[in-house]
């Protein structure tokens, strides 16, 4: 009788040992436990790309809160703005960058509108006919293009989501192209006439362009 009990206990012990081995940690569990925590983006910021990649390509496009945005790298600085020009929605990510009166500007490839990278101001060249020897001068229309704050963190480039409580002219085209997927590059039909410089009837000494009068 005692032999039978001892044999039963022996089999029970062997069964428990085998069960413990079978239910031990699997290879997948070991990998998961040894992996580090997932990389987290800074709060509220939107990842655009790697800093070195954008420096090499000089520009990158991305969706920022559903709207098309472009990040430029120019002369050691990052700048971000809506990628659709405030004038008629031209693709600014295809525009050339040039220096105008010490300010880096992108030129829209559709109608050659100039936009300051740092501020989003639209520039136009006009003259004051009341001057003895009027000469063309670059002047500001005010901020027309929405710009986005750029943050560099651990080799990554981020932009802040737009503050939509303040509106800009470029918002119209940002909304228009919001759900179009890939950035379009074709020119729209029926482009508005080229920008003209005229004198204001209210103040003959003030130079205004066609948009400022409309």
Short mmCIF file of C-alpha atoms in Angstrom, two decimals:
data_model
loop_
_atom_site.label_atom_id
_atom_site.label_comp_id
_atom_site.label_asym_id
_atom_site.label_seq_id
_atom_site.Cartn_x
_atom_site.Cartn_y
_atom_site.Cartn_z
CA UNK A 1 0.00 0.00 0.00
CA UNK A 2 2.78 2.40 0.90
CA UNK A 3 4.55 1.54 -2.34
CA UNK A 4 1.42 2.46 -4.28
CA UNK A 5 1.16 5.84 -2.53
CA UNK A 6 4.86 6.58 -3.12
CA UNK A 7 4.50 5.67 -6.80
CA UNK A 8 1.48 7.95 -7.14
CA UNK A 9 3.32 10.81 -5.52
CA UNK A 10 6.27 10.21 -7.83
CA UNK A 11 4.08 10.40 -10.95
CA UNK A 12 2.32 13.52 -9.61
CA UNK A 13 5.65 15.24 -8.99
CA UNK A 14 6.89 14.37 -12.48
CA UNK A 15 3.65 15.72 -13.98
CA UNK A 16 3.97 19.02 -12.12
CA UNK A 17 7.61 19.44 -13.21
CA UNK A 18 6.70 18.74 -16.86
CA UNK A 19 3.79 21.22 -16.68
CA UNK A 20 6.05 23.92 -15.25
CA UNK A 21 8.57 23.41 -18.04
CA UNK A 22 5.86 23.50 -20.75
CA UNK A 23 4.37 26.75 -19.41
CA UNK A 24 7.76 28.45 -19.05
CA UNK A 25 8.67 31.73 -20.83
CA UNK A 26 8.64 31.55 -24.64
CA UNK A 27 11.17 33.13 -26.97
CA UNK A 28 8.68 35.85 -27.88
CA UNK A 29 8.21 36.70 -24.20
CA UNK A 30 11.95 37.04 -23.72
CA UNK A 31 12.25 39.41 -26.68
CA UNK A 32 9.39 41.59 -25.43
CA UNK A 33 10.82 41.89 -21.97
CA UNK A 34 14.26 42.85 -23.24
CA UNK A 35 13.00 45.49 -25.73
CA UNK A 36 13.18 49.15 -24.65
CA UNK A 37 10.18 51.45 -24.45
CA UNK A 38 8.69 52.78 -27.70
CA UNK A 39 10.01 56.16 -28.83
CA UNK A 40 7.54 58.92 -28.00
CA UNK A 41 7.18 62.22 -29.85
CA UNK A 42 7.18 65.47 -27.88
CA UNK A 43 3.69 66.37 -26.69
CA UNK A 44 1.51 67.93 -29.35
CA UNK A 45 4.23 68.01 -32.04
CA UNK A 46 3.99 66.39 -35.47
CA UNK A 47 6.92 64.37 -36.80
CA UNK A 48 8.17 65.50 -40.23
CA UNK A 49 11.40 63.60 -40.75
CA UNK A 50 15.00 63.10 -39.76
CA UNK A 51 17.07 66.27 -39.40
CA UNK A 52 19.92 64.99 -41.57
CA UNK A 53 17.56 63.85 -44.34
CA UNK A 54 15.86 67.24 -44.58
CA UNK A 55 19.21 69.02 -44.52
CA UNK A 56 20.33 66.89 -47.44
CA UNK A 57 17.16 67.35 -49.51
CA UNK A 58 16.66 71.00 -48.43
CA UNK A 59 12.89 70.50 -48.14
CA UNK A 60 10.24 68.00 -47.14
CA UNK A 61 6.46 67.83 -47.37
CA UNK A 62 4.06 66.34 -44.85
CA UNK A 63 0.52 66.44 -43.55
CA UNK A 64 0.11 68.72 -40.54
CA UNK A 65 -3.33 68.41 -38.94
CA UNK A 66 -4.62 67.25 -42.32
CA UNK A 67 -3.20 70.17 -44.32
CA UNK A 68 -0.24 70.15 -46.69
CA UNK A 69 2.90 71.69 -45.20
CA UNK A 70 6.45 72.12 -46.44
CA UNK A 71 9.61 72.38 -44.35
CA UNK A 72 12.57 74.20 -45.89
CA UNK A 73 16.18 74.05 -44.73
CA UNK A 74 17.99 77.18 -45.86
CA UNK A 75 21.27 78.67 -44.67
CA UNK A 76 21.31 76.74 -41.41
CA UNK A 77 17.66 77.30 -40.47
CA UNK A 78 14.45 75.29 -40.72
CA UNK A 79 11.25 77.01 -41.84
CA UNK A 80 7.76 75.54 -42.20
CA UNK A 81 4.62 76.88 -43.85
CA UNK A 82 1.47 75.79 -45.65
CA UNK A 83 2.60 74.34 -48.96
CA UNK A 84 -0.20 75.94 -51.00
CA UNK A 85 0.42 79.58 -51.98
CA UNK A 86 -2.07 82.08 -50.58
CA UNK A 87 -2.58 83.58 -54.07
CA UNK A 88 -4.08 80.67 -56.03
CA UNK A 89 -2.82 77.54 -54.32
CA UNK A 90 0.45 77.10 -56.20
CA UNK A 91 2.81 74.34 -54.94
CA UNK A 92 5.39 76.19 -52.85
CA UNK A 93 7.34 72.97 -52.25
CA UNK A 94 8.46 73.31 -55.88
CA UNK A 95 9.43 76.98 -55.57
CA UNK A 96 12.91 78.45 -55.69
CA UNK A 97 14.35 80.24 -52.65
CA UNK A 98 15.99 83.62 -53.14
CA UNK A 99 17.24 86.51 -51.04
CA UNK A 100 15.17 89.71 -51.19
CA UNK A 101 16.46 92.65 -49.16
CA UNK A 102 18.20 90.28 -46.77
CA UNK A 103 15.17 88.03 -46.32
CA UNK A 104 14.96 84.43 -47.54
CA UNK A 105 11.85 84.07 -49.71
CA UNK A 106 10.22 81.26 -51.64
CA UNK A 107 8.88 82.12 -55.09
CA UNK A 108 5.64 80.41 -56.09
CA UNK A 109 6.24 78.57 -59.39
CA UNK A 110 2.80 79.51 -60.74
CA UNK A 111 2.67 83.31 -60.57
CA UNK A 112 6.03 84.25 -59.02
CA UNK A 113 4.58 85.55 -55.76
CA UNK A 114 7.25 86.07 -53.11
CA UNK A 115 6.77 84.83 -49.54
CA UNK A 116 9.18 85.40 -46.64
CA UNK A 117 10.13 82.06 -45.07
CA UNK A 118 10.56 83.51 -41.59
CA UNK A 119 7.29 85.41 -41.31
CA UNK A 120 4.91 84.31 -44.08
CA UNK A 121 4.70 87.88 -45.41
CA UNK A 122 3.84 88.43 -49.05
CA UNK A 123 6.18 90.83 -50.84
CA UNK A 124 5.56 92.96 -53.90
CA UNK A 125 7.67 95.40 -55.84
CA UNK A 126 6.12 98.83 -56.33
CA UNK A 127 6.96 102.48 -56.88
CA UNK A 128 5.68 105.73 -55.43
CA UNK A 129 4.84 107.98 -58.41
CA UNK A 130 5.09 111.07 -56.21
CA UNK A 131 8.80 110.59 -55.64
CA UNK A 132 11.08 112.78 -57.79
CA UNK A 133 12.85 109.72 -59.16
CA UNK A 134 10.56 106.78 -58.41
CA UNK A 135 12.33 103.45 -58.18
CA UNK A 136 10.86 99.98 -57.53
CA UNK A 137 11.06 98.88 -53.89
CA UNK A 138 10.07 95.66 -52.18
CA UNK A 139 7.19 96.17 -49.79
CA UNK A 140 5.13 93.92 -47.52
CA UNK A 141 1.48 93.01 -47.94
CA UNK A 142 1.40 91.67 -44.40
CA UNK A 143 1.38 88.04 -43.32
CA UNK A 144 -0.44 86.03 -45.99
CA UNK A 145 0.97 82.51 -45.58
CA UNK A 146 0.49 80.45 -42.43
CA UNK A 147 3.82 79.42 -40.96
CA UNK A 148 4.43 76.61 -38.48
CA UNK A 149 6.87 76.51 -35.58
CA UNK A 150 9.71 74.01 -36.10
CA UNK A 151 11.23 72.00 -33.24
CA UNK A 152 14.38 69.87 -33.45
CA UNK A 153 14.54 67.07 -30.89
CA UNK A 154 17.07 64.23 -30.79
CA UNK A 155 17.78 64.46 -34.50
CA UNK A 156 14.10 64.59 -35.51
CA UNK A 157 12.21 67.51 -37.03
CA UNK A 158 8.74 68.35 -35.72
CA UNK A 159 6.26 71.15 -36.34
CA UNK A 160 3.57 72.50 -34.04
CA UNK A 161 -0.06 72.07 -35.08
CA UNK A 162 -1.63 75.29 -36.44
CA UNK A 163 -3.46 77.74 -34.21
CA UNK A 164 -6.69 78.01 -36.17
CA UNK A 165 -8.06 80.76 -33.94
CA UNK A 166 -6.04 83.11 -36.17
CA UNK A 167 -6.75 83.00 -39.91
CA UNK A 168 -4.49 83.66 -42.90
CA UNK A 169 -5.12 83.90 -46.63
CA UNK A 170 -3.42 80.55 -47.25
CA UNK A 171 -6.02 78.78 -45.08
CA UNK A 172 -8.49 78.75 -47.98
CA UNK A 173 -6.20 76.63 -50.17
CA UNK A 174 -5.01 74.54 -47.22
CA UNK A 175 -8.63 73.50 -46.71
CA UNK A 176 -9.26 73.06 -50.45
CA UNK A 177 -6.37 70.61 -50.86
CA UNK A 178 -6.79 69.00 -47.46
CA UNK A 179 -8.18 65.68 -48.67
CA UNK A 180 -6.43 65.44 -52.03
CA UNK A 181 -3.81 62.91 -50.93
CA UNK A 182 -0.51 63.44 -52.75
CA UNK A 183 0.59 67.00 -53.39
CA UNK A 184 -0.63 68.12 -56.80
CA UNK A 185 1.77 69.88 -59.16
CA UNK A 186 -0.45 70.91 -62.06
CA UNK A 187 -1.46 74.49 -62.67
CA UNK A 188 -5.05 75.51 -62.12
CA UNK A 189 -7.13 76.73 -65.03
CA UNK A 190 -8.15 80.35 -65.28
CA UNK A 191 -5.27 81.93 -63.37
CA UNK A 192 -5.79 85.41 -62.03
CA UNK A 193 -4.09 88.23 -63.91
CA UNK A 194 -0.51 89.04 -63.01
CA UNK A 195 0.02 91.28 -60.00
CA UNK A 196 -0.13 95.01 -60.76
CA UNK A 197 1.09 98.00 -58.80
CA UNK A 198 -1.20 101.02 -58.67
CA UNK A 199 -1.53 104.15 -56.59
CA UNK A 200 -4.21 104.25 -53.92
CA UNK A 201 -7.02 106.71 -54.57
CA UNK A 202 -7.42 107.29 -50.85
CA UNK A 203 -3.75 108.15 -50.36
CA UNK A 204 -1.81 108.99 -53.55
CA UNK A 205 1.47 108.56 -51.70
CA UNK A 206 0.78 104.94 -50.81
CA UNK A 207 1.74 102.12 -53.14
CA UNK A 208 -0.71 99.24 -53.24
CA UNK A 209 -0.99 96.16 -55.38
CA UNK A 210 -4.14 94.67 -56.85
CA UNK A 211 -4.75 92.34 -53.89
CA UNK A 212 -4.51 95.12 -51.33
CA UNK A 213 -7.22 97.07 -53.14
CA UNK A 214 -9.58 94.11 -53.48
#
